[in-house]
CSV table of C-alpha atoms and ligand atoms in Angstrom, one decimal:
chain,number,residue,atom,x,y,z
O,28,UNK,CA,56.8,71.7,63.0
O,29,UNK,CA,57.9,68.1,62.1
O,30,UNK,CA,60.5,66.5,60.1
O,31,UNK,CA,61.3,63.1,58.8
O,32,UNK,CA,65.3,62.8,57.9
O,33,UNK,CA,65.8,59.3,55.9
O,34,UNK,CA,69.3,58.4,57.0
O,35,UNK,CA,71.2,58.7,60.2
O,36,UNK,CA,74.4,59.4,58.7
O,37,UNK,CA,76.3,62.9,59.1
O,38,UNK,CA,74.3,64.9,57.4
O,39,UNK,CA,70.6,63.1,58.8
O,40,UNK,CA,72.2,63.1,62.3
O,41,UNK,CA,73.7,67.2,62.2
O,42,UNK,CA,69.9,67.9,60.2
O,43,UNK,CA,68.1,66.4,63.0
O,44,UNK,CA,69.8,68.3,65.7
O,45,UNK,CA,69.8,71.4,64.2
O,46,UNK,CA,66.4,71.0,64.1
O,47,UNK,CA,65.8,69.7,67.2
O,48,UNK,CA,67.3,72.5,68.8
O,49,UNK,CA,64.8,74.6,66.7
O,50,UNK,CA,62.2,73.1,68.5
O,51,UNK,CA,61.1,70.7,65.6
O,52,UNK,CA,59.8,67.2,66.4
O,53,UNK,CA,62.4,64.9,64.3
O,54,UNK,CA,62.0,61.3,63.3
O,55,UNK,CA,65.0,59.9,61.6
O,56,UNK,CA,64.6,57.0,60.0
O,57,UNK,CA,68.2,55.0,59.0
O,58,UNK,CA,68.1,51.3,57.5
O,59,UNK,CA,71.4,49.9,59.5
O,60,UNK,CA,69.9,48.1,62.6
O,61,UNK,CA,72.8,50.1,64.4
O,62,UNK,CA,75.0,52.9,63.5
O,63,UNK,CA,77.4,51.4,61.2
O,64,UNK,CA,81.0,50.5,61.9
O,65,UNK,CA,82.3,50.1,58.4
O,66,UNK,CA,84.7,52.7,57.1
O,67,UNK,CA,87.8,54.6,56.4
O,68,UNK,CA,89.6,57.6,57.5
O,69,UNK,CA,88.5,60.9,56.3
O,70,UNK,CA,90.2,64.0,56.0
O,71,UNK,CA,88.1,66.8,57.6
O,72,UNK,CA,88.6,70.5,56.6
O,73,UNK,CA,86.9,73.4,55.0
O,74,UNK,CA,83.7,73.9,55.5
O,75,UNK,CA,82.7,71.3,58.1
O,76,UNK,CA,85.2,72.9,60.4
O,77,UNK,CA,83.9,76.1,60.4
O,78,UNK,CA,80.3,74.9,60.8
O,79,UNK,CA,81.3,72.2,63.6
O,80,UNK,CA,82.9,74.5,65.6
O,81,UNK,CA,79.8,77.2,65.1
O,82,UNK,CA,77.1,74.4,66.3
O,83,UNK,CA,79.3,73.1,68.9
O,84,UNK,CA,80.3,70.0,67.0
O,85,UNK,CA,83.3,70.6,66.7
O,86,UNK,CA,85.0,69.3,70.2
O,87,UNK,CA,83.5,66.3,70.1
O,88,UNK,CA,85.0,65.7,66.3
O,89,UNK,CA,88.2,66.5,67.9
O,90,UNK,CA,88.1,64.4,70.3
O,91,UNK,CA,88.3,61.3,68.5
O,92,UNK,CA,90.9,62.4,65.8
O,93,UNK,CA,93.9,60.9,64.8
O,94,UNK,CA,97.5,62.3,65.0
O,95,UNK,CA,98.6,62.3,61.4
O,96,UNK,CA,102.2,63.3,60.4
O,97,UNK,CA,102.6,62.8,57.1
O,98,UNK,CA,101.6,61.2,53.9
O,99,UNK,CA,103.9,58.9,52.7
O,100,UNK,CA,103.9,57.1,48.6
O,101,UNK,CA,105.6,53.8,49.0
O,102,UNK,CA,107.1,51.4,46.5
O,103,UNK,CA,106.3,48.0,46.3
O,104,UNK,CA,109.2,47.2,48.9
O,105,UNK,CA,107.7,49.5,51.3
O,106,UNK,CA,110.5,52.4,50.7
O,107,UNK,CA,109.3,55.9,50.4
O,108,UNK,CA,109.4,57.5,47.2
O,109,UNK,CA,108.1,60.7,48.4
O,110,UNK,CA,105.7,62.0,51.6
O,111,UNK,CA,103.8,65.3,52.1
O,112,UNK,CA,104.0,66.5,55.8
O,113,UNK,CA,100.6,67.2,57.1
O,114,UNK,CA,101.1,70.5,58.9
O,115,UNK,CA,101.6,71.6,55.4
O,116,UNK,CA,98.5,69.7,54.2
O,117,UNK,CA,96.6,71.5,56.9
O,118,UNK,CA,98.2,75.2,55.8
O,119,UNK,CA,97.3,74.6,51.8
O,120,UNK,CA,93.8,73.4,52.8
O,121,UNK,CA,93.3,76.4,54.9
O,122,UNK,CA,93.9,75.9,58.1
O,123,UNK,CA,92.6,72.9,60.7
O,124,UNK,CA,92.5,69.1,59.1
O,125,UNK,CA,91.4,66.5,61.3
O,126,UNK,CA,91.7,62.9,60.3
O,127,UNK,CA,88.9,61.2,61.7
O,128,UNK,CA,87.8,57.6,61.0
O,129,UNK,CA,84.0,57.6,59.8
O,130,UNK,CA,82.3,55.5,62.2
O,131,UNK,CA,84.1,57.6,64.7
O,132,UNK,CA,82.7,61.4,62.6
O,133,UNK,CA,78.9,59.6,62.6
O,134,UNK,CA,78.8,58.5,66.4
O,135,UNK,CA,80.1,61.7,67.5
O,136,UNK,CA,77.6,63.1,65.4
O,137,UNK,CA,74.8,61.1,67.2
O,138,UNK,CA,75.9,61.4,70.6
O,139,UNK,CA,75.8,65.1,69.7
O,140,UNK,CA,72.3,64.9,69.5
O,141,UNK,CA,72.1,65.0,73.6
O,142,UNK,CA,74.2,68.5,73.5
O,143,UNK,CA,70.6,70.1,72.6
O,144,UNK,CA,67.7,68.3,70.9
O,145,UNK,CA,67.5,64.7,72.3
O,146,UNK,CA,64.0,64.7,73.3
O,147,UNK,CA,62.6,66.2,70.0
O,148,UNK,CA,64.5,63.6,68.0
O,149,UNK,CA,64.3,60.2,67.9
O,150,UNK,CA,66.9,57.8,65.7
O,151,UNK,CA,65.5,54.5,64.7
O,152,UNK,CA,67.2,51.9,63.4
O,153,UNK,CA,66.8,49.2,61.3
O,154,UNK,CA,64.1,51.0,59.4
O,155,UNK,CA,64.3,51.0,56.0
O,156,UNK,CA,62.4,53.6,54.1
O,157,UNK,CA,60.7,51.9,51.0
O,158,UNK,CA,58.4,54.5,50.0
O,159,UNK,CA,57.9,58.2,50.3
O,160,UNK,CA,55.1,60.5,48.9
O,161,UNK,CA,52.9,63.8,49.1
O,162,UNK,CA,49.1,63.3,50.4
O,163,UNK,CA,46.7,65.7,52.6
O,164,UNK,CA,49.3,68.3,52.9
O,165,UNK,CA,51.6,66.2,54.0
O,166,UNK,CA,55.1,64.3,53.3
O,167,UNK,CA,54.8,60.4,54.1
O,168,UNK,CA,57.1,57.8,54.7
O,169,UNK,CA,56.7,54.1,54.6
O,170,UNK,CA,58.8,51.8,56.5
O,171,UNK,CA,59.9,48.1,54.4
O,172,UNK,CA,58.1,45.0,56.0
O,173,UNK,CA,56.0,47.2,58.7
O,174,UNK,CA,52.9,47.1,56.9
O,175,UNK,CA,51.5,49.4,59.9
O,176,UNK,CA,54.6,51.7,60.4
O,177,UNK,CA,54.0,54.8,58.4
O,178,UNK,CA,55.2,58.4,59.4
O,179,UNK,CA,53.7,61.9,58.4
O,180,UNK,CA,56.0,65.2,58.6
O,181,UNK,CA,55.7,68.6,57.4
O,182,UNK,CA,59.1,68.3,55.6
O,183,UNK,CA,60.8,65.4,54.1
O,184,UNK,CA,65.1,65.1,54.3
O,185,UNK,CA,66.5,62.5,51.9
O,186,UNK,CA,69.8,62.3,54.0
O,187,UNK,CA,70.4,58.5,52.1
O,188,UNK,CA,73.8,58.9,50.3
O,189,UNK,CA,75.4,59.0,47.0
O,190,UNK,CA,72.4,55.8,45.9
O,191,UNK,CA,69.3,57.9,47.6
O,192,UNK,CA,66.3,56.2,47.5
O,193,UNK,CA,64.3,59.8,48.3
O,194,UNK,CA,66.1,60.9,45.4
O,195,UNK,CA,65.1,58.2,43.1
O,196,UNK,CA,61.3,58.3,44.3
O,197,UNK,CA,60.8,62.2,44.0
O,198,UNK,CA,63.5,63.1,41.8
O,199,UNK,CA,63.9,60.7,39.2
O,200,UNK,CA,66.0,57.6,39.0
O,201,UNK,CA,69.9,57.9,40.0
O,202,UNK,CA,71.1,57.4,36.3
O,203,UNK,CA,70.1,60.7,35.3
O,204,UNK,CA,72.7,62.3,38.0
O,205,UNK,CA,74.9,60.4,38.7
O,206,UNK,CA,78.5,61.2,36.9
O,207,UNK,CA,81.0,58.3,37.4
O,208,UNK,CA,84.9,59.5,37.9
O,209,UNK,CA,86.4,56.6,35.9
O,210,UNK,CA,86.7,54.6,39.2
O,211,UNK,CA,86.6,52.1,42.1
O,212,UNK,CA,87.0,52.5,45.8
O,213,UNK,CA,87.0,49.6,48.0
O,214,UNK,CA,87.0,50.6,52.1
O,215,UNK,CA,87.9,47.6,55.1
O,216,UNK,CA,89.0,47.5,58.5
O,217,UNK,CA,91.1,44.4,59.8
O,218,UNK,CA,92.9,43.7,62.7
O,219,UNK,CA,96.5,43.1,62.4
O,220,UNK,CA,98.8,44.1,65.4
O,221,UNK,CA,102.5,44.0,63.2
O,222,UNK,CA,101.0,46.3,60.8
O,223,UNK,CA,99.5,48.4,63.3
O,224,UNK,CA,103.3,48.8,65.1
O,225,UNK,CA,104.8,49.1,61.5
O,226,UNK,CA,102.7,52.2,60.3
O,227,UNK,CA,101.8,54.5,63.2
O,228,UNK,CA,100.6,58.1,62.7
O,229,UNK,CA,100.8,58.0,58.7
O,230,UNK,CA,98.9,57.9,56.1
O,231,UNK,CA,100.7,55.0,53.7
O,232,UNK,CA,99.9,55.1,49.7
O,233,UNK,CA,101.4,52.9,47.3
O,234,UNK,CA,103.0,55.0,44.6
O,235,UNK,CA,101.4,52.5,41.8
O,236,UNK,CA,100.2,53.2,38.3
O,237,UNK,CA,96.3,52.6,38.0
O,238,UNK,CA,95.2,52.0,41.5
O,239,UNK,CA,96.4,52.9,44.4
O,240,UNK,CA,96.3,51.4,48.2
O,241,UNK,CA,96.3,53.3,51.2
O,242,UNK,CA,96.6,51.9,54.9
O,243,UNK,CA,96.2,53.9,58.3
O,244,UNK,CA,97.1,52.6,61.5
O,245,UNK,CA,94.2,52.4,64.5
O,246,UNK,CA,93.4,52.6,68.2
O,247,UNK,CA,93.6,49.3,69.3
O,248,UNK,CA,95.1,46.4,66.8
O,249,UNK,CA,93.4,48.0,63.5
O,250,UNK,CA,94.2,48.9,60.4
O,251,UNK,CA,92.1,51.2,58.2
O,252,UNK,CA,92.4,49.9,54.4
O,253,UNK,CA,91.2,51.7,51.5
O,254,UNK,CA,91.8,51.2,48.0
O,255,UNK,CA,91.1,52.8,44.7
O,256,UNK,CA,91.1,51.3,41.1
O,257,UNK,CA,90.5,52.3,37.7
O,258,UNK,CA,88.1,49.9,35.8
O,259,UNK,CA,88.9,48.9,32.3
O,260,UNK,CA,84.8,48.9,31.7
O,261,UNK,CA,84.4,52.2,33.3
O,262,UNK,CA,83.8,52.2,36.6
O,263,UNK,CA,79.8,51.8,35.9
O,264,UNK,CA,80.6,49.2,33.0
O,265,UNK,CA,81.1,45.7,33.1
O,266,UNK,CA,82.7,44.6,36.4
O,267,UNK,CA,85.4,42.2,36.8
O,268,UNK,CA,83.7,38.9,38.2
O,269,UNK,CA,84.0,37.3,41.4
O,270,UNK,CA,83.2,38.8,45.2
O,271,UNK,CA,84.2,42.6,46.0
O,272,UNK,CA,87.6,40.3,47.7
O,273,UNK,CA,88.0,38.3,44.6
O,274,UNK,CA,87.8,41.3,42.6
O,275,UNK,CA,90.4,43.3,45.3
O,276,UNK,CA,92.8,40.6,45.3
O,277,UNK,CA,93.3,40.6,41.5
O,278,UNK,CA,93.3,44.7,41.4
O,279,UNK,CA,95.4,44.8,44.3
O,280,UNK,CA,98.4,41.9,43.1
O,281,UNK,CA,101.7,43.0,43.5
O,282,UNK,CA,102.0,45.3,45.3
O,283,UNK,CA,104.2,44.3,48.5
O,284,UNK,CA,103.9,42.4,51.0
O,285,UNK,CA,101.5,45.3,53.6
O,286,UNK,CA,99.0,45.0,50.8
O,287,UNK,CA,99.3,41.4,50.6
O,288,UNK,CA,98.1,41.1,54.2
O,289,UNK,CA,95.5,42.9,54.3
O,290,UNK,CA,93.9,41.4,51.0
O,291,UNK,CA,94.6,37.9,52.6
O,292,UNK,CA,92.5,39.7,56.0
O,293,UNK,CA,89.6,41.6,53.7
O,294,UNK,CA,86.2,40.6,54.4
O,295,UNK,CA,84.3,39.1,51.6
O,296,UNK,CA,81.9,41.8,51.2
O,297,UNK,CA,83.9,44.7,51.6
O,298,UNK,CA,82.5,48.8,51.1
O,299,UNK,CA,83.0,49.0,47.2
O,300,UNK,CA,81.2,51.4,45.0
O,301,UNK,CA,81.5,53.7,42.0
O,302,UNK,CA,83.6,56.7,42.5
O,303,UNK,CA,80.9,59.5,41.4
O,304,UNK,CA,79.1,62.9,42.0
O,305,UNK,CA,75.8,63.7,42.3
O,306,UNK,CA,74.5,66.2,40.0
O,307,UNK,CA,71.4,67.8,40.1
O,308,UNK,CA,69.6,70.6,38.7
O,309,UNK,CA,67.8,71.2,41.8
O,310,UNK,CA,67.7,70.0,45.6
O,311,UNK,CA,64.2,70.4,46.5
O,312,UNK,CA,60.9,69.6,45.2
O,313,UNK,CA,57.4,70.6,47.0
O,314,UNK,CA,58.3,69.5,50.6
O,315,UNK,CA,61.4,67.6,50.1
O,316,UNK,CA,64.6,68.5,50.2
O,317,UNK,CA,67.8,66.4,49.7
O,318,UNK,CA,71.0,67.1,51.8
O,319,UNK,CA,74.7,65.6,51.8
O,320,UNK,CA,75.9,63.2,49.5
O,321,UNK,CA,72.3,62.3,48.5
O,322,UNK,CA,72.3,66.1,46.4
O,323,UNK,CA,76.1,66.9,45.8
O,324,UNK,CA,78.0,63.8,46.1
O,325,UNK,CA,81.4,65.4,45.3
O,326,UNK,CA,83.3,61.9,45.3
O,327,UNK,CA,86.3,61.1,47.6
O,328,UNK,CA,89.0,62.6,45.0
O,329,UNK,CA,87.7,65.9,46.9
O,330,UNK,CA,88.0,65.0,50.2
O,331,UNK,CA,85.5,67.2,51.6
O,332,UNK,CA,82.3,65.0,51.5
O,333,UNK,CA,82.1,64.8,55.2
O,334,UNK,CA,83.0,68.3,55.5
O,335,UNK,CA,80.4,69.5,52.9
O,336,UNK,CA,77.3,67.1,54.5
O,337,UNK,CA,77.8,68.7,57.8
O,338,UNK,CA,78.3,72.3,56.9
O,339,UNK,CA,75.4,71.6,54.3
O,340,UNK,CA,73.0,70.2,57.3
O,341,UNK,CA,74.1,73.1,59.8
O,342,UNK,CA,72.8,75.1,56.8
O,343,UNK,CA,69.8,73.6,56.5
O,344,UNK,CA,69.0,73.5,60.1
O,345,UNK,CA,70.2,77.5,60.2
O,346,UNK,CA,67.1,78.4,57.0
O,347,UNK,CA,64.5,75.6,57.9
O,348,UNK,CA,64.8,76.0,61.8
O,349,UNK,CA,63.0,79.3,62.0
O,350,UNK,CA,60.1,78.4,59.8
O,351,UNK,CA,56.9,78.2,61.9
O,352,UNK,CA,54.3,77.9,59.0
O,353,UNK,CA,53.9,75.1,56.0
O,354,UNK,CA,53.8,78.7,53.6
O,355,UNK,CA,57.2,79.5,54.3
O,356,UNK,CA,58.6,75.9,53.9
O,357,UNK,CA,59.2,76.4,50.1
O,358,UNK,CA,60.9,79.2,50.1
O,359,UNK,CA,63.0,78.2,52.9
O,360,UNK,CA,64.0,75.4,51.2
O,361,UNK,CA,64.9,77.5,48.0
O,362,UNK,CA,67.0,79.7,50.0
O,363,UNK,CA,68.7,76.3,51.0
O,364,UNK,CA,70.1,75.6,48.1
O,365,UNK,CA,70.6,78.8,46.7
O,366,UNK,CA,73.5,79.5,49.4
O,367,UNK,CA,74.6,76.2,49.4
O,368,UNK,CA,74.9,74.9,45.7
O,369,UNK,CA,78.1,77.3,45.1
O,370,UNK,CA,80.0,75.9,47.3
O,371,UNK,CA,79.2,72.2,46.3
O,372,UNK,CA,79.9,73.1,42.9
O,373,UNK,CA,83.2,74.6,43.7
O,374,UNK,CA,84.1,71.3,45.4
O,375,UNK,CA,83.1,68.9,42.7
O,376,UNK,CA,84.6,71.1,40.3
O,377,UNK,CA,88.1,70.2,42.3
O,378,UNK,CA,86.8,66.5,42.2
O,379,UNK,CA,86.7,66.7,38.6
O,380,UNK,CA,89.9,67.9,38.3
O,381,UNK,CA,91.7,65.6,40.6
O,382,UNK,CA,90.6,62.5,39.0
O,383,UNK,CA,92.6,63.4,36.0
O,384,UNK,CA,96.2,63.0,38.3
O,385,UNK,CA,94.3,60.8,42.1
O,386,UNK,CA,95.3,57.7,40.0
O,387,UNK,CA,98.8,58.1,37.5
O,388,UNK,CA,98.1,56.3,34.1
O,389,UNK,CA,101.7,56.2,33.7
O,390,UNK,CA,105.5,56.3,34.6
O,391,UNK,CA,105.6,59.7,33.1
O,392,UNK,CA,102.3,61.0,35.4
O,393,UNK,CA,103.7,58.9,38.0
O,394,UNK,CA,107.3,60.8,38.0
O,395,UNK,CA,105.0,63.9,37.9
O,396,UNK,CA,103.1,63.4,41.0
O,397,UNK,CA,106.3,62.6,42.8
O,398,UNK,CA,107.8,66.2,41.7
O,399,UNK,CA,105.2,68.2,42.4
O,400,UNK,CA,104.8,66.3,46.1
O,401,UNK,CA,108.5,67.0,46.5
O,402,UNK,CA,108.1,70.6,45.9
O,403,UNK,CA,104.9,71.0,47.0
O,404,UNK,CA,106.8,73.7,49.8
O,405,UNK,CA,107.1,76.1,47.1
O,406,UNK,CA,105.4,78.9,46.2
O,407,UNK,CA,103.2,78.7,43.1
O,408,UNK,CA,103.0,75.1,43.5
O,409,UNK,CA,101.4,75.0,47.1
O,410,UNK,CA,98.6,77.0,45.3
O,411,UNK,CA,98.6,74.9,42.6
O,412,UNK,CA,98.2,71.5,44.7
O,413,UNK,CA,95.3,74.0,47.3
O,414,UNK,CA,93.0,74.1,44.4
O,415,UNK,CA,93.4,70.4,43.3
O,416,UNK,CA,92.6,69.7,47.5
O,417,UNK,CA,90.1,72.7,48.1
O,418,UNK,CA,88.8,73.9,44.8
O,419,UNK,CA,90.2,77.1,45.9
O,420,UNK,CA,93.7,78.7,46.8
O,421,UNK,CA,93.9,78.6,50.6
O,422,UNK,CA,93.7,82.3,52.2
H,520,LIG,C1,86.7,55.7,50.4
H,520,LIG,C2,86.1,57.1,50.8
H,520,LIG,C3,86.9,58.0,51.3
H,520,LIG,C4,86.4,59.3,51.7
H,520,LIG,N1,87.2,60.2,52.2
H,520,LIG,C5,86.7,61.4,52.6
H,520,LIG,C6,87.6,62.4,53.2
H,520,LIG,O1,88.8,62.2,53.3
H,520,LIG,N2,87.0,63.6,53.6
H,520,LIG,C7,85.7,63.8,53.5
H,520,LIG,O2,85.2,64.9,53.9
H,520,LIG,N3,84.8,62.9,52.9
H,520,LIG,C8,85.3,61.7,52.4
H,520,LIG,N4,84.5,60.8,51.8
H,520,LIG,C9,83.1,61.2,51.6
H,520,LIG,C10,82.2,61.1,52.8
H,520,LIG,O3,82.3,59.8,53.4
H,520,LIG,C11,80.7,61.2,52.4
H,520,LIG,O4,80.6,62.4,51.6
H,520,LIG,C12,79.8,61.4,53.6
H,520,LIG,O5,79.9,60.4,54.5
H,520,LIG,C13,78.4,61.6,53.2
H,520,LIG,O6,77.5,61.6,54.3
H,520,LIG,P1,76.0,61.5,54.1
H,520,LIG,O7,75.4,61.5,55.5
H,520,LIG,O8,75.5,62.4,53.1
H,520,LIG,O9,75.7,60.0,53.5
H,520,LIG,P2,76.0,58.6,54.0
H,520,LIG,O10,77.2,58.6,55.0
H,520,LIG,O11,76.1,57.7,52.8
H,520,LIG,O12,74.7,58.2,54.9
H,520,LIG,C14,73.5,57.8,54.3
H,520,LIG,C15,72.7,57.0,55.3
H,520,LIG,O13,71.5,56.7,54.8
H,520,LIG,C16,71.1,55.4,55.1
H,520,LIG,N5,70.1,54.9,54.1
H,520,LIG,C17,70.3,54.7,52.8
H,520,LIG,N6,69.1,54.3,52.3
H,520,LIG,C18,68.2,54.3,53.3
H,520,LIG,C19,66.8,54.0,53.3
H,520,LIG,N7,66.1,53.6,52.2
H,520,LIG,N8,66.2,54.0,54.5
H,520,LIG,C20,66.8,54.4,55.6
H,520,LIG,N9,68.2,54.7,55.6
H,520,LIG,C21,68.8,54.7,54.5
H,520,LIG,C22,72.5,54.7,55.0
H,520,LIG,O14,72.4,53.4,55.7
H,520,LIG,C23,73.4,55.7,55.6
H,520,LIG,O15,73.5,55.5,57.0
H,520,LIG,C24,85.0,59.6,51.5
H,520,LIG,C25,84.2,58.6,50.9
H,520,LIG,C26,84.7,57.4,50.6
H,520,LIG,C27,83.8,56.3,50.0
C-alpha cells in the first residue's frame, strides 16, 4: 500500500513511520527546503507521552529536553510576583512533562524515522504541494513549479497545520473551521548570552494585563521568545500595521528591560499567527484523511498540540497500518476518527476555557491568577488549575 503525507512536521513525520514500519511505501512531501528551525518551547504531556514511549519515540524526545524548574510571572522590574514549581506542573498534568523546544520535538521525530521504516519512507523537501485530487482510483498530488512532478498513493494525509492546504482543497476553505481565541502569538529565537546567564532553567512570563511575554533560556547562547497578545480587531480583524516586529514592538512596550532586548534582537518576520482551533465535522473524506493540527488544532492555550499530533499519528499508523486492500481503507479511516475525535474535543474544550483567564483583562483577573498560582498546592484548586491544563482532573 502507499501513502502520500503533505507535511513533515510531527504528525507527517510519526504518520510516515508508523506506516513505514507497516510496510507501507510513504512519500512525504513538506514545503520547507529543510526541516525548519523556527520555534518555541513546548510543553509535552498527556497523550503524546504515552504514545511516544509505546512507538519507541519517546527516548529520543527525552533526550533533547530541557530541565525546567519552575514558572515564574515577573513584573516589569523583573521581580517575581508569583512562580508555579514544575514538579507540581508535572503531577496536575498527570504525570511526565517534558519541555522540548520544537525544532528539537520535529528532528527527533525525523531521525526516528531510521529506528524502523527508513527505506519505505522518503522526506522531500522543498516541495510544496499545490494541488491534490481523486482520479483512476487514486489520490494525487501535485508538486508547485514541477510541472512534471506528480505523485499517486492509495491514501492521502493532509499533515499541513492549523492553515492546511489538503484541508482547504478537499474539505472546504479554512474559514468555515477555523475558530479564532481572541488572540496573537508571535514565536522568535535570538541569541543573547547575558540573558541566557540571567534566566537559566525557567520558564519567565511577564505578569501583564493583555498580553503576555515569555522567555526560556537555551543550549548554547539562545533565548527562546514567545509572546501573546490580544487584538483590539479580533485576532482575525483588522491588524495593527507595520512588519510582525513593528507590530511586536508596539504590543510588547513597557514591559522591562528583558523584553526590551529581545524586541530590539527580533527578526523582522517573526512566527505570528491567529490563536485558533480547528473545527471540523469530519476528518476524512473518500481517501483522505487529515491528522494533527490540520483536523483539531486545539491552539496553544492547551498546551497539548504536539502531544495530541503525535498520539493522533501513532493512532493513525496503529488503524491504517494493517489495511492491505483499498476496500478497507474507508472504514479504517472512520475508525480513525471515531477513537480519536473525543479526546481532541476534550482538549479544545480546555483551550476554550483557558482563553477566558491565559491573558488577564484586568488588575482584578490579574490579582486572581496570582492567588490561585499561589495556592495552586491545595487541594480542590490543583484540580481546578488540572482541568484548565489537561481538560481533565489528573488521576
Ligand atoms: C507559540 C506556540 C506554543 C505552543 N506550545 C505548545 C505546547 O506547549 N505544547 C504542545 O503540545 N503544543 C504546543 N503548541 C502547538 C504545537 O506546536 C502544534 O500543535 C504542533 O506543532 C502541530 O503539529 P503538526 O505536525 O500538526 O503541524 P505543523 O507543525 O504546523 O506542521 C505542518 C507542516 O506542513 C508543512 N506544509 C504546510 N503546507 C504545505 C504544503 N502545501 N506542502 C507541503 N508542506 C506543507 C509545513 O511547512 C509544516 O512543516 C504551540 C504552538 C504555538 C504556535
Amino acid at each position: 500500500m502507499k501513502a502520500v503525507v503533505v507535511g513533515a512536521g510531527i504528525a507527517g513525520l510519526v504518520t510516515a513511520r508508523q506506516l513505514g514500519s507497516a510496510g507501507w511505501d510513504v512519500e512525504v512531501l513538506e514545503k520547507s527546503a529543510a526541516p525548519r528551525p523556527d520555534g518555541y518551547m513546548m510543553d509535552f504531556f498527556g497523550p503524546g507521552v504515552e504514545a511516544s514511549e509505546r512507538i519507541g519515540l519517546y527516548p529520543r524526545l527525552a533526550a533533547v529536553a530541557y530541565h525546567v524548574e519552575a514558572a515564574e510571572y515577573v513584573d516589569a522590574t523583573g521581580h517575581p510576583t508569583s512562580s508555579l514549581d514544575y514538579d507540581q506542573f508535572a503531577r496536575l498534568a498527570g504525570g511526565k512533562v517534558l519541555s522540548l523546544l520544537r525544532p528539537d520535538m520535529e528532528r527527533a521525530a525525523l531521525a526516528a524515522l531510521d529506528d524502523v521504516a527508513s527505506a519505505r519512507v522518503r522526506v522531500r523537501y522543498g516541495a510544496p504541494v499545490s494541488r491534490v485530487w481523486s482520479e483512476d482510483d487514486e489520490v494525487r498530488v501535485a508538486v508547485d513549479g514541477s510541472p512534471d512532478v506528480m505523485f499517486a498513493a492509495d491514501v492521502l494525509v493532509g499533515a499541513d497545520g492549523i492553515h492546511s492546504g489538503v484541508r482547504a482543497q478537499v474539505f472546504g476553505p479554512e474559514v468555515e473551521y477555523l475558530r479564532p481565541l481572541g488572540m496573537r502569538a508571535a514565536a522568535f529565537i535570538v541569541t543573547e548570552p547575558l540573558l541566557n546567564a540571567r534566566f537559566r532553567n525557567r520558564f519567565v512570563l511577564t505578569d501583564s494585563i493583555d498580553r503576555m511575554a515569555g522567555l526560556y533560556s537555551l543550549r548554547s547562547d539562545e533565548v527562546a521568545a514567545f509572546m501573546v497578545y490580544r487584538e483590539a480587531a479580533g485576532a482575525t480583524g483588522r491588524l495593527s500595521s507595520g512588519s510582525p516586529r513593528e507590530r511586536l514592538r508596539r504590543e510588547f512596550a513597557g514591559l522591562g528591560n528583558a523584553v526590551d532586548r529581545l524586541l530590539e534582537l527580533c527578526p523582522e518576520h517573526p512566527y505570528d499567527d491567529v490563536v485558533a482551533q480547528i473545527v471540523m465535522p469530519g476528518w476524512q473524506r473518500g481517501r483522505t484523511v487529515l491528522v494533527g493540527d490540520a483536523c483539531g488544532a486545539v491552539s496553544l492555550l492547551a498546551g497539548q498540540g504536539g502531544s495530541l499530533a503525535i498520539a493522533g499519528a501513532a493512532l493513525l499508523g496503529d488503524v491504517l497500518g494493517p489495511v492491505t486492500a483499498l476496500e478497507e481503507i474507508s472504514s479504517a479511516l472512520a475508525e480513525f476518527e471515531r477513537r480519536w475525535r473525543p479526546v481532541v474535543e476534550e482538549a479544545q474544550a480546555a483551550g476554550r476555557r483557558a482563553a477566558s483567564s491565559f491573558l488577564p483583562a484586568n488588575r482584578t483577573q490579574r490579582l486572581l491568577r496570582r492567588w490561585i498560582i499561589r495556592t495552586s498546592h491545595l487541594p480542590g484548586i490543583d484540580r481546578l488549575i488540572a482541568r484548565q491544563i489537561v481538560g481533565r482532573v489528573a488521576k
